[in-house]
Amino acid sequence: MSEVINYDSECLFCNIIKGDIPSTKVYEDELCYAFRDIAPQAPVHVLVVPKKHIPSLDAVAPEDGALVTHILAVIPGIAAAEGLQNGYRVVSNIGPDGGQTVPHLHFHIIGGTSLAGRMA
Ligand code: 5GP
Ligand code: ZN
């Protein structure tokens, strides 16, 4: 059971962080929670979310800067623990046109195979 800041009872990921909806945890600290995606798009597909409910990267406020930096700083350790020594992709979809389906900020860590296509 984790404390969710700005808890939104309607939010799937807030309920996952709280432990009310089960998930497969791969990492947790006081600020963030990481768990396996239920529909993996690659051999490794982990979602990293802040424990604070923030709807998306587009809603990040200046006071959230340290929180977002913290999440970016823990991603390499999660990737290493998942065996992604040869590289991986980090994605955060934003809004309907960005393909976001869960409105709680999350970073996808995708890897474990050579990923098709370039995104930039
Ligand atoms: P988005 O489409 O918003 O960028 O990413 C949402 C992700 O959450 C999707 O990859 C989807 O498979 C994953 N997802 C949706 N519902 C659940 C769930 O109940 N549990 C887990 N572990 N992942 C979920
Ligand atoms: Zn939420």
PDB file of C-alpha atoms in Angstrom, residues 9-10 16 19 34-36 44 51 54 62 66 68 77 79 85 88 94 98 105 108 110 115-116 118:
ATOM      1  CA  SER A   9     -10.226   7.610  -7.237  1.00  0.00           C
ATOM      2  CA  GLU A  10     -11.218   7.321 -10.898  1.00  0.00           C
ATOM      3  CA  ILE A  16      -2.506   0.489  -8.970  1.00  0.00           C
ATOM      4  CA  GLY A  19      -2.454  -1.506  -4.356  1.00  0.00           C
ATOM      5  CA  ALA A  34       7.216   0.909 -11.749  1.00  0.00           C
ATOM      6  CA  PHE A  35       5.297  -2.139 -12.922  1.00  0.00           C
ATOM      7  CA  ARG A  36       4.920  -4.394 -15.945  1.00  0.00           C
ATOM      8  CA  VAL A  44      10.441  -5.827 -21.629  1.00  0.00           C
ATOM      9  CA  LYS A  51       3.000   8.580  -6.980  1.00  0.00           C
ATOM     10  CA  ILE A  54      -0.296  14.307 -12.723  1.00  0.00           C
ATOM     11  CA  PRO A  62       7.434  23.942 -12.430  1.00  0.00           C
ATOM     12  CA  ALA A  66      12.460  17.566  -9.360  1.00  0.00           C
ATOM     13  CA  VAL A  68      10.207  14.269 -13.195  1.00  0.00           C
ATOM     14  CA  GLY A  77      18.681   1.416 -13.065  1.00  0.00           C
ATOM     15  CA  ALA A  79      16.565  -0.806 -17.492  1.00  0.00           C
ATOM     16  CA  GLN A  85      22.342  -3.383 -21.843  1.00  0.00           C
ATOM     17  CA  TYR A  88      15.855   0.607 -25.063  1.00  0.00           C
ATOM     18  CA  ILE A  94       0.386  12.836 -24.274  1.00  0.00           C
ATOM     19  CA  GLY A  98      -0.393  11.350 -28.675  1.00  0.00           C
ATOM     20  CA  LEU A 105       1.748  10.569 -16.266  1.00  0.00           C
ATOM     21  CA  HIS A 108       7.092   3.405 -20.985  1.00  0.00           C
ATOM     22  CA  ILE A 110      10.383  -0.743 -23.900  1.00  0.00           C
ATOM     23  CA  LEU A 115      12.844  -1.963 -31.907  1.00  0.00           C
ATOM     24  CA  ALA A 116      11.451  -1.273 -35.346  1.00  0.00           C
ATOM     25  CA  ARG A 118      12.735   5.487 -35.724  1.00  0.00           C
TER      26      ARG A 118
END
